[in-house]
XYZ file of C-alpha atoms in Angstrom:
663
model
C 110.039 65.912 86.820
C 110.034 67.123 83.150
C 111.823 70.191 82.083
C 108.390 71.128 80.368
C 106.141 71.051 83.809
C 108.863 73.613 85.536
C 108.780 76.041 82.516
C 104.905 76.299 83.161
C 105.070 76.498 86.874
C 107.901 79.280 85.934
C 105.452 80.791 83.442
C 101.946 80.683 85.391
C 104.199 82.145 88.506
C 104.868 84.762 86.004
C 101.547 85.548 85.212
C 100.397 85.674 88.578
C 103.135 88.216 89.948
C 102.256 90.533 86.482
C 98.610 90.447 87.233
C 99.823 91.714 91.151
C 101.680 94.456 89.774
C 98.751 95.332 87.150
C 96.728 95.819 90.515
C 99.325 97.688 92.523
C 99.376 100.052 88.916
C 95.828 100.417 88.811
C 95.484 101.516 92.769
C 97.751 104.101 92.430
C 95.310 105.234 89.345
C 92.270 105.046 91.322
C 94.076 106.676 94.038
C 94.965 109.759 91.876
C 91.764 109.919 90.539
C 89.712 109.597 93.646
C 91.450 112.772 95.221
C 90.984 114.667 92.093
C 87.036 113.578 92.495
C 87.323 115.036 96.079
C 88.969 117.947 94.708
C 86.485 118.834 92.693
C 83.655 118.391 94.729
C 85.509 120.538 97.627
C 85.641 123.343 94.779
C 82.037 123.004 93.834
C 80.913 123.082 97.293
C 82.753 125.930 98.389
C 83.848 128.599 95.385
C 81.597 127.084 92.424
C 78.278 128.138 94.572
C 77.774 132.362 93.017
C 79.877 131.970 89.489
C 77.893 129.706 87.332
C 80.374 129.735 84.668
C 82.788 128.164 86.672
C 80.352 125.606 88.248
C 79.501 124.008 84.931
C 83.752 123.662 84.512
C 83.572 121.776 87.618
C 80.894 119.704 86.620
C 82.163 118.998 83.379
C 85.552 118.105 84.914
C 83.883 115.919 88.112
C 82.155 114.335 84.933
C 84.842 113.329 83.261
C 86.900 112.070 86.230
C 83.765 109.959 87.404
C 84.129 108.603 83.898
C 87.449 107.597 84.673
C 87.136 106.243 87.710
C 84.334 103.818 86.604
C 86.792 102.749 83.643
C 89.472 102.405 86.587
C 87.224 100.052 88.522
C 86.002 97.953 85.676
C 89.840 97.231 84.980
C 90.403 95.982 88.203
C 87.179 93.767 88.384
C 88.547 92.423 84.811
C 91.818 91.509 87.180
C 89.408 90.139 89.903
C 87.792 87.742 87.110
C 90.958 86.804 85.575
C 90.736 83.109 87.072
C 92.352 81.403 84.013
C 96.060 82.930 85.676
C 95.392 81.028 89.253
C 93.791 77.763 87.777
C 95.814 74.530 87.734
C 98.053 74.487 84.416
C 96.994 70.731 83.311
C 94.025 70.523 80.945
C 90.997 70.627 82.565
C 87.050 70.517 81.702
C 85.857 71.664 84.923
C 84.023 75.178 85.466
C 86.654 77.832 86.817
C 86.985 78.416 90.388
C 87.092 82.099 92.092
C 90.219 83.146 93.942
C 91.076 86.313 95.796
C 93.384 88.717 95.087
C 95.704 89.599 97.448
C 95.350 93.028 99.047
C 97.930 95.632 98.226
C 99.891 97.619 100.610
C 102.747 100.756 100.679
C 106.087 100.130 102.472
C 106.550 100.963 105.934
C 109.857 102.300 108.016
C 109.692 101.002 111.676
C 113.319 102.185 111.970
C 112.976 105.609 113.416
C 109.864 104.994 115.661
C 111.110 101.801 117.216
C 114.731 103.007 117.767
C 113.183 106.170 119.493
C 110.216 103.898 121.440
C 113.778 101.517 122.841
C 115.649 103.905 124.007
C 112.782 105.882 125.347
C 110.866 103.487 126.865
C 113.050 100.372 127.316
C 116.285 103.211 128.487
C 118.795 100.828 126.213
C 121.078 101.399 123.276
C 118.268 101.541 120.115
C 121.165 101.172 117.449
C 122.149 97.582 119.555
C 118.309 96.586 117.780
C 119.352 97.726 114.041
C 119.509 94.207 112.767
C 115.904 92.842 114.296
C 114.537 96.025 112.538
C 115.727 95.162 109.647
C 114.643 91.749 109.864
C 111.091 92.833 110.583
C 110.829 95.324 107.501
C 112.625 92.417 105.416
C 109.299 89.755 106.417
C 106.790 92.193 106.108
C 108.231 93.008 102.557
C 108.271 89.239 101.524
C 104.788 89.146 102.443
C 104.220 91.353 99.849
C 104.729 88.744 97.150
C 104.067 85.282 98.958
C 104.867 82.278 96.986
C 101.186 80.367 96.375
C 101.845 77.251 98.601
C 102.460 76.033 102.143
C 105.596 77.823 102.561
C 103.759 81.295 101.906
C 100.910 80.641 104.355
C 103.618 79.906 106.680
C 105.699 83.205 106.228
C 102.342 85.515 106.112
C 101.726 83.669 109.790
C 104.940 84.090 111.246
C 104.516 88.031 110.477
C 101.175 87.711 111.929
C 102.422 86.555 115.011
C 105.108 88.756 114.931
C 102.751 91.842 114.554
C 101.393 90.092 118.100
C 105.015 90.816 119.623
C 105.240 94.034 118.143
C 102.386 95.078 119.490
C 102.905 94.401 122.989
C 106.395 95.778 122.859
C 106.098 98.659 121.195
C 102.363 100.270 121.062
C 100.857 101.251 123.938
C 96.920 101.546 124.480
C 97.528 105.545 125.250
C 99.398 106.619 122.238
C 99.853 106.137 118.316
C 103.752 105.707 117.034
C 103.452 107.820 114.251
C 103.834 104.596 112.207
C 100.967 105.176 108.995
C 100.056 101.508 107.841
C 98.339 101.804 104.204
C 96.133 98.896 102.631
C 94.207 99.030 98.964
C 90.734 97.885 99.125
C 91.152 94.398 97.059
C 87.720 94.867 95.215
C 87.757 98.610 94.579
C 90.766 99.840 95.022
C 90.533 102.782 97.299
C 93.129 103.427 99.978
C 93.021 103.311 103.796
C 95.560 104.730 106.265
C 95.794 104.676 109.506
C 98.283 104.847 112.337
C 96.988 101.400 113.644
C 98.266 98.353 113.357
C 95.271 96.443 114.288
C 94.917 97.875 110.161
C 97.713 95.991 109.444
C 97.254 92.317 111.208
C 93.679 92.388 109.448
C 94.972 92.545 106.511
C 97.517 90.229 106.443
C 94.666 88.360 108.080
C 93.001 88.942 104.697
C 95.722 87.887 102.677
C 96.232 84.262 104.417
C 93.118 83.938 103.263
C 93.000 85.164 99.870
C 96.178 82.947 99.609
C 94.590 79.850 100.414
C 91.871 80.364 97.585
C 94.859 80.715 95.431
C 96.256 77.757 96.600
C 92.904 75.871 96.179
C 92.038 77.006 92.535
C 95.587 75.743 91.551
C 95.083 72.351 92.467
C 94.776 69.672 90.401
C 91.173 68.882 89.933
C 91.316 66.083 87.614
C 92.857 63.659 90.931
C 91.449 62.846 94.158
C 94.467 64.372 96.009
C 94.603 67.291 94.278
C 90.857 67.632 94.483
C 91.065 66.670 98.340
C 94.060 69.361 98.406
C 91.468 71.780 97.323
C 88.761 71.224 99.700
C 90.995 71.552 102.633
C 92.261 74.878 101.183
C 88.953 76.396 100.641
C 87.551 75.335 104.408
C 90.835 76.765 105.515
C 90.261 80.006 103.733
C 86.774 80.113 105.092
C 88.050 79.373 108.455
C 90.329 82.480 108.193
C 88.251 84.589 106.901
C 85.434 83.944 109.462
C 88.391 84.545 112.206
C 88.502 87.859 110.715
C 84.864 88.531 110.797
C 84.419 87.603 114.049
C 87.874 89.366 115.495
C 87.866 92.545 114.008
C 84.343 94.302 113.671
C 84.201 98.163 112.286
C 87.135 97.550 109.683
C 87.481 100.751 107.501
C 87.793 98.649 104.283
C 84.843 97.489 102.501
C 86.691 93.885 101.581
C 87.344 93.873 105.681
C 83.246 94.727 106.483
C 81.813 91.703 108.074
C 79.146 91.739 105.306
C 81.353 91.582 102.586
C 83.204 88.853 105.032
C 80.120 87.210 105.313
C 80.048 86.724 101.645
C 83.854 85.709 100.938
C 83.311 82.335 103.744
C 80.090 81.272 102.021
C 81.744 81.387 98.476
C 84.817 79.550 99.729
C 82.553 76.699 101.294
C 80.430 76.683 98.035
C 83.814 76.026 96.301
C 84.659 73.657 98.372
C 81.695 71.616 98.037
C 82.079 71.771 94.253
C 85.100 70.405 95.009
C 83.684 67.476 97.151
C 80.960 66.731 94.597
C 83.544 66.546 91.950
C 85.947 64.364 94.400
C 82.869 61.862 94.045
C 81.862 61.853 90.465
C 85.984 61.892 89.056
C 85.837 57.987 89.299
C 82.675 57.907 87.270
C 79.193 58.017 87.983
C 77.499 54.742 87.161
C 73.806 54.484 85.856
C 72.836 52.481 89.028
C 69.939 53.647 91.077
C 70.807 54.199 94.396
C 74.390 55.848 93.103
C 72.266 58.257 90.757
C 69.930 59.017 93.650
C 73.121 59.814 95.982
C 74.213 61.975 93.341
C 71.284 63.834 92.546
C 71.003 64.973 96.401
C 74.844 66.110 96.111
C 74.262 68.006 92.707
C 71.147 69.271 94.227
C 73.383 70.412 97.762
C 75.460 72.414 95.653
C 73.315 74.252 93.626
C 71.536 74.978 96.790
C 74.769 76.525 98.626
C 75.786 78.698 95.733
C 71.934 80.091 95.574
C 72.692 80.828 98.881
C 75.420 83.020 97.742
C 74.010 84.378 95.050
C 70.987 85.721 97.481
C 74.054 87.252 99.713
C 75.473 88.540 97.041
C 72.602 90.504 95.821
C 72.275 92.173 99.197
C 73.168 95.953 100.149
C 75.680 97.027 100.615
C 77.530 94.015 99.124
C 76.263 93.908 95.974
C 77.698 97.922 95.144
C 81.538 96.224 95.576
C 81.522 92.688 94.508
C 82.574 92.299 90.970
C 79.638 91.531 88.550
C 81.274 88.631 87.101
C 81.712 86.862 90.566
C 77.695 87.184 90.678
C 76.953 85.888 87.862
C 79.065 83.321 87.742
C 77.803 81.950 91.093
C 74.470 82.362 89.469
C 75.331 80.282 86.499
C 76.994 77.592 88.983
C 73.639 77.179 90.950
C 71.678 76.741 87.958
C 74.284 74.045 86.353
C 74.017 71.965 89.325
C 70.207 72.395 89.844
C 69.921 71.004 86.335
C 72.318 68.089 86.556
C 70.511 66.927 89.812
C 67.185 67.175 87.561
C 69.110 65.450 84.517
C 69.684 62.408 87.239
C 66.779 61.890 88.509
C 65.291 62.192 84.885
C 68.146 59.123 84.156
C 67.080 57.494 86.967
C 63.155 57.183 86.357
C 63.916 56.941 82.138
C 66.509 54.355 82.195
C 65.626 51.626 85.016
C 63.175 49.169 85.820
C 62.363 50.577 89.621
C 61.540 47.654 92.359
C 59.169 48.244 95.100
C 62.241 48.300 97.767
C 63.490 51.254 95.967
C 60.230 53.635 97.005
C 61.704 54.944 100.406
C 64.941 56.099 98.191
C 63.003 57.645 95.852
C 60.785 59.188 98.024
C 63.635 60.964 99.913
C 64.359 62.972 96.612
C 61.047 65.187 97.020
C 59.749 67.054 99.548
C 56.275 66.556 97.664
C 55.059 64.452 94.687
C 52.963 66.100 92.201
C 49.722 66.270 92.399
C 47.979 62.713 91.748
C 51.050 60.631 91.910
C 52.914 58.587 94.501
C 56.134 57.099 94.870
C 55.191 53.560 94.864
C 52.315 54.429 91.897
C 55.217 55.939 89.743
C 57.939 52.504 90.616
C 55.466 50.426 89.165
C 53.557 52.454 86.385
C 55.916 52.960 83.431
C 54.205 55.642 82.037
C 54.037 57.935 84.909
C 57.669 57.147 85.360
C 58.459 58.371 81.685
C 56.342 61.419 82.325
C 57.738 62.493 85.242
C 61.195 61.544 83.669
C 60.507 63.854 80.880
C 59.370 66.430 83.751
C 62.574 66.487 85.171
C 64.558 66.732 81.774
C 62.659 69.976 80.579
C 63.488 71.372 83.648
C 67.158 70.303 83.689
C 66.915 71.908 79.872
C 65.717 75.219 81.016
C 68.100 75.634 83.842
C 70.923 74.737 81.573
C 69.499 77.351 79.084
C 69.171 79.973 81.958
C 72.955 79.059 82.543
C 73.867 79.913 78.734
C 72.072 83.048 79.240
C 73.974 84.593 82.267
C 77.243 83.713 80.761
C 76.116 85.506 77.445
C 75.224 88.612 79.621
C 79.019 88.888 81.096
C 81.372 89.470 78.751
C 83.955 88.950 81.278
C 82.749 84.956 81.264
C 81.669 84.508 77.538
C 85.647 85.242 77.238
C 86.407 81.838 79.284
C 86.073 78.886 76.845
C 86.124 76.353 79.240
C 82.996 77.165 81.267
C 81.260 77.777 77.699
C 82.404 74.366 76.578
C 81.586 72.617 80.055
C 77.649 74.228 79.879
C 77.168 73.449 76.388
C 77.864 70.125 77.246
C 75.530 69.792 79.535
C 73.020 71.422 78.020
C 73.264 68.994 74.863
C 73.552 66.291 76.581
C 70.038 66.695 78.636
C 68.391 67.798 74.824
C 69.742 64.381 73.514
C 68.563 62.574 76.622
C 65.076 64.307 76.132
C 65.260 63.275 72.492
C 65.191 59.743 72.891
C 62.382 59.500 74.858
C 58.883 57.908 73.975
C 57.176 60.304 71.396
C 54.260 60.208 73.597
C 51.384 63.337 73.865
C 52.877 66.277 75.245
C 49.439 67.015 77.316
C 49.743 63.695 79.015
C 53.279 64.412 79.981
C 53.147 68.025 81.754
C 53.331 67.299 84.917
C 54.407 69.859 87.272
C 58.514 69.170 88.090
C 59.151 68.888 91.660
C 61.893 70.112 93.743
C 64.544 67.978 95.007
C 65.674 68.008 98.371
C 69.371 68.778 98.644
C 71.664 66.130 100.946
C 74.950 65.792 100.896
C 77.436 63.285 103.111
C 80.237 65.406 102.524
C 79.654 68.530 104.683
C 82.217 71.400 104.644
C 83.058 73.203 106.992
C 85.285 75.995 108.442
C 88.483 75.230 109.486
C 89.389 77.663 112.338
C 93.135 78.956 112.194
C 95.556 77.000 114.029
C 98.331 79.700 114.346
C 100.058 77.842 117.045
C 101.531 75.487 115.131
C 103.909 77.930 113.390
C 106.668 78.372 115.354
C 108.535 81.862 115.697
C 110.699 83.488 117.695
C 110.043 87.092 118.740
C 112.418 89.140 117.075
C 112.858 91.475 119.997
C 113.799 88.649 122.635
C 116.771 90.750 123.782
C 113.975 92.821 125.400
C 113.094 90.640 128.072
C 110.208 88.410 128.647
C 107.038 89.906 126.772
C 104.930 89.728 130.091
C 107.085 92.249 132.426
C 108.532 94.140 129.553
C 105.552 95.121 127.473
C 104.591 98.935 126.041
C 101.865 98.270 128.938
C 104.190 99.045 131.791
C 106.353 101.967 132.368
C 110.165 101.517 133.604
C 112.147 103.787 135.568
C 115.633 103.964 133.642
C 118.266 101.431 134.821
C 120.303 102.377 138.372
C 123.418 100.729 139.311
C 123.663 99.129 142.698
C 127.003 98.671 144.370
C 127.624 97.149 147.747
C 129.766 94.703 149.631
C 127.807 91.439 151.761
C 127.475 92.009 155.022
C 128.607 88.599 156.661
C 127.927 86.540 153.571
C 124.297 88.059 153.652
C 122.875 89.867 150.557
C 120.263 91.835 153.209
C 117.140 91.098 150.445
C 115.949 87.607 148.929
C 115.386 87.025 145.291
C 112.031 85.709 144.105
C 109.996 85.122 140.487
C 110.995 83.713 137.258
C 112.438 85.868 134.519
C 113.829 88.579 135.434
C 114.681 88.089 138.960
C 112.609 90.549 141.697
C 113.893 91.542 144.895
C 111.984 90.465 147.461
C 112.159 90.890 151.533
C 114.244 93.868 151.436
C 115.973 94.936 154.583
C 115.606 98.536 154.614
C 119.134 98.661 156.899
C 121.401 96.792 154.516
C 124.074 98.477 152.696
C 121.825 98.035 148.792
C 119.188 99.682 150.604
C 121.050 102.279 151.084
C 122.360 102.637 147.525
C 118.713 102.754 146.151
C 117.525 99.361 146.170
C 114.010 99.110 146.333
C 111.434 96.358 147.286
C 110.207 94.798 144.001
C 112.682 95.840 141.638
C 113.644 93.813 139.119
C 117.333 93.040 137.959
C 118.418 93.443 134.466
C 122.090 92.718 134.469
C 124.743 91.917 137.055
C 128.556 92.628 136.510
C 127.291 94.597 132.946
C 125.986 91.135 131.475
C 122.249 91.117 131.053
C 120.265 88.869 133.076
C 116.421 89.505 131.829
C 116.175 85.821 130.845
C 118.026 84.282 134.117
C 116.031 82.709 137.418
C 116.773 82.680 140.426
C 119.360 80.497 140.619
C 121.185 81.313 138.055
C 121.617 85.200 139.561
C 122.969 83.797 142.771
C 125.506 82.045 141.438
C 126.265 85.417 139.230
C 126.019 86.711 142.819
C 128.618 84.180 144.242
C 130.874 84.032 141.745
C 132.025 87.925 142.456
C 133.847 86.624 145.740
C 134.946 89.247 147.839
C 134.529 91.897 145.089
C 131.690 94.072 145.628
C 128.690 93.350 144.237
C 127.277 95.470 141.150
C 123.939 95.037 139.415
C 121.263 97.296 137.608
C 117.687 97.586 138.516
C 114.696 98.916 137.225
C 111.536 99.804 139.091
C 107.767 99.733 138.096
C 106.069 103.107 137.506
C 102.737 103.517 138.006
C 100.653 102.588 134.656
C 98.428 105.101 133.690
C 94.789 103.869 133.838
C 93.588 102.440 130.316
C 91.428 105.378 128.692
C 89.674 105.651 125.590
C 91.430 107.473 122.317
C 90.185 108.035 118.906
C 91.917 107.168 115.725
C 91.769 109.631 112.742
C 91.745 107.088 109.883
C 92.436 108.850 106.517
C 90.203 106.916 103.928
C 89.789 108.344 100.909
C 86.104 108.122 99.288
C 85.064 106.364 102.038
C 82.341 107.063 103.877
C 82.209 109.081 107.430
C 81.105 105.919 109.218
C 84.756 104.475 108.485
C 86.694 107.608 109.025
C 86.933 107.824 112.562
C 87.710 104.747 114.510
C 87.483 104.141 118.492
C 89.950 102.267 120.006
C 89.104 100.767 123.278
C 92.290 99.323 125.137
C 91.487 98.242 128.405
C 94.610 97.400 130.784
C 94.719 93.552 132.257
C 92.885 93.779 135.285
C 94.463 92.620 138.414
C 92.755 90.756 141.215
C 92.630 92.530 144.056
C 90.636 90.220 146.125
C 93.347 87.932 146.522
C 95.084 87.807 150.120
C 98.776 87.024 150.060
C 99.381 84.007 151.751
C 100.841 83.929 155.297
C 104.807 82.559 154.591
C 106.148 83.826 150.909
C 109.083 81.313 149.654
C 112.017 82.920 149.571
C 115.984 82.216 148.466
C 119.180 83.695 150.417
C 122.599 83.228 151.661
C 122.679 81.894 155.372
C 119.718 82.420 158.006
C 120.610 85.664 159.248
C 118.306 87.416 156.640
C 115.280 84.964 157.289
C 115.124 86.430 160.939
C 115.132 90.026 159.621
C 112.739 89.281 157.184
C 109.581 89.559 159.659
C 110.502 93.082 160.294
C 111.359 94.018 156.851
C 109.218 96.886 155.459
C 107.695 95.917 152.143
C 107.019 99.469 149.750
C 103.935 99.888 148.194
C 105.103 99.141 145.128
C 106.295 95.503 145.699
C 102.329 94.553 146.037
C 102.022 95.491 142.355
C 105.147 94.076 141.251
C 105.130 90.284 143.719
C 102.998 88.007 141.413
C 104.539 85.113 142.126
C 102.896 83.531 138.476
C 103.018 85.917 135.857
C 100.814 85.222 132.692
C 102.712 84.813 129.275
C 101.176 86.897 126.916
C 100.366 85.272 123.429
C 101.868 87.385 120.806
C 97.651 87.580 119.611
C 96.467 87.949 123.013
C 94.938 91.133 122.419
C 92.868 90.058 119.624
C 90.448 88.130 121.786
C 88.943 90.993 123.758
C 86.227 93.228 122.439
C 88.203 96.222 123.303
C 91.092 95.618 120.830
C 88.633 95.819 117.686
C 88.877 98.969 115.590
């Protein structure tokens, strides 16, 4: 590739990173302003109630802070509408697309909390896991500035999946880990702080969706492949945001509230529909009857979906936080594409000698015909065709003028040159078409313009994220199988069992996958006298970790000892405390009270107690003597809870599928 291409790409990336840094600085300034406002309001409420002079000073200070805060939020809105930074660097003549900015966050130090938990809960030397903790923190840091491509998406998904493993291993449902996660609202800049890993997971999901939108806006819309990639990117963005909306409810951040996410999903699908229309019109729109009929309904479809987005943006509580320039741009696009639809119909009626077999195609454009007109009559009567065509042209001109008027109302949009050029060119084209028609009596051509029925052959839909396609390895794999060694299950400290085999017999059997479990323990054997219990898990043999070894592999290690005493370590499962509802105090500056206390309900996996144990359980041992003793072996109560033959493998994001895990 030429050097100039790489220079342009590098410059574009530099501008995006500069924009992100500006967003981070603004977030800090907004935080300070919000804190000052909160302090002034408290002073006004508790101190300045009796002293009028102090009250006036506090009101003046509060007015200044509110003014400063409004200016900062307008600057943040300016960054949100800086769409030209994210557009493709090639020359283009298309209306810009709107990307989402990434949520900003503060650094998080996992080191001490995770090391303490490893020592306390897993009874292991936490210093041996410093590299794993460092890898986790490095991955999180890298996720703050991902590359705007598939590699960046894969990195964010990898961290999201790692959070699933971290949640299951280190975040018990009954208490908090003392790790404070801080994320800034993408639209208001207001920070939300929580000791809750679900805030971290939800924010990463939002950034995955936002990154897809940035990838979509950077696609080259002058090529079929680029437009196809743009459609796919916006559909995937909508899928991730919709997944976030359905999975995480009552989120403590406006940008991730169900109402806001609903609007964002609609907007991304509308942009995907717009790119699909551009994909169809890229080779050029032939001035042919059926081609124009098709493009008419496609343009009307784009106008309709943008009108639905605009309606959603004007509803409470979204309209207070959605960028003003976004809502105006959506309104402009709705009017622009409606105007295109009327222009295409006018071209059909004014430029073509319609035939009878085209009656059905023409009638499908309308929900109703103007009073006194029929599709067949319009096809046969040239005068009526011209009158109806001019009516559509007048409607097109009205929509174009409205789009230009709305664009002029917003300072941000007035400064986007390509937007002004596209709207002006389309407006002039419709005016020129109208002027080319015969100079008929205006009173004869004042026909009510019928609405055009929208229709598309390229319906866009959300693409549900497929996280399983990204393969990640649990950073804390050495702690053992996640189905056993999780934060929800409590264990005793490892106990060392040292015993001699009696006549080549162990005195117990082994079962299960990884780790191996003690089964059919003979209470009279030497291992039992050393403290071995039914249901214990073997975690090491001869000082070698064996949490991931199966029955045959552990037996081989026992055999390799020979005549020497067998020494291994076991742990016992303690009674898990019943699931309980806990409250998470949420520090959320400037948020409504409804967001300041988030109730968490983490339910333990329910064990089906109705299943009966089989009459004869399989087991492995040395020789046949132990089989004879098995009939009289006493089974301790702990063996019932820990003797499940099949263990359910936990997905790293399994907790997302239950209502109890929501905010």
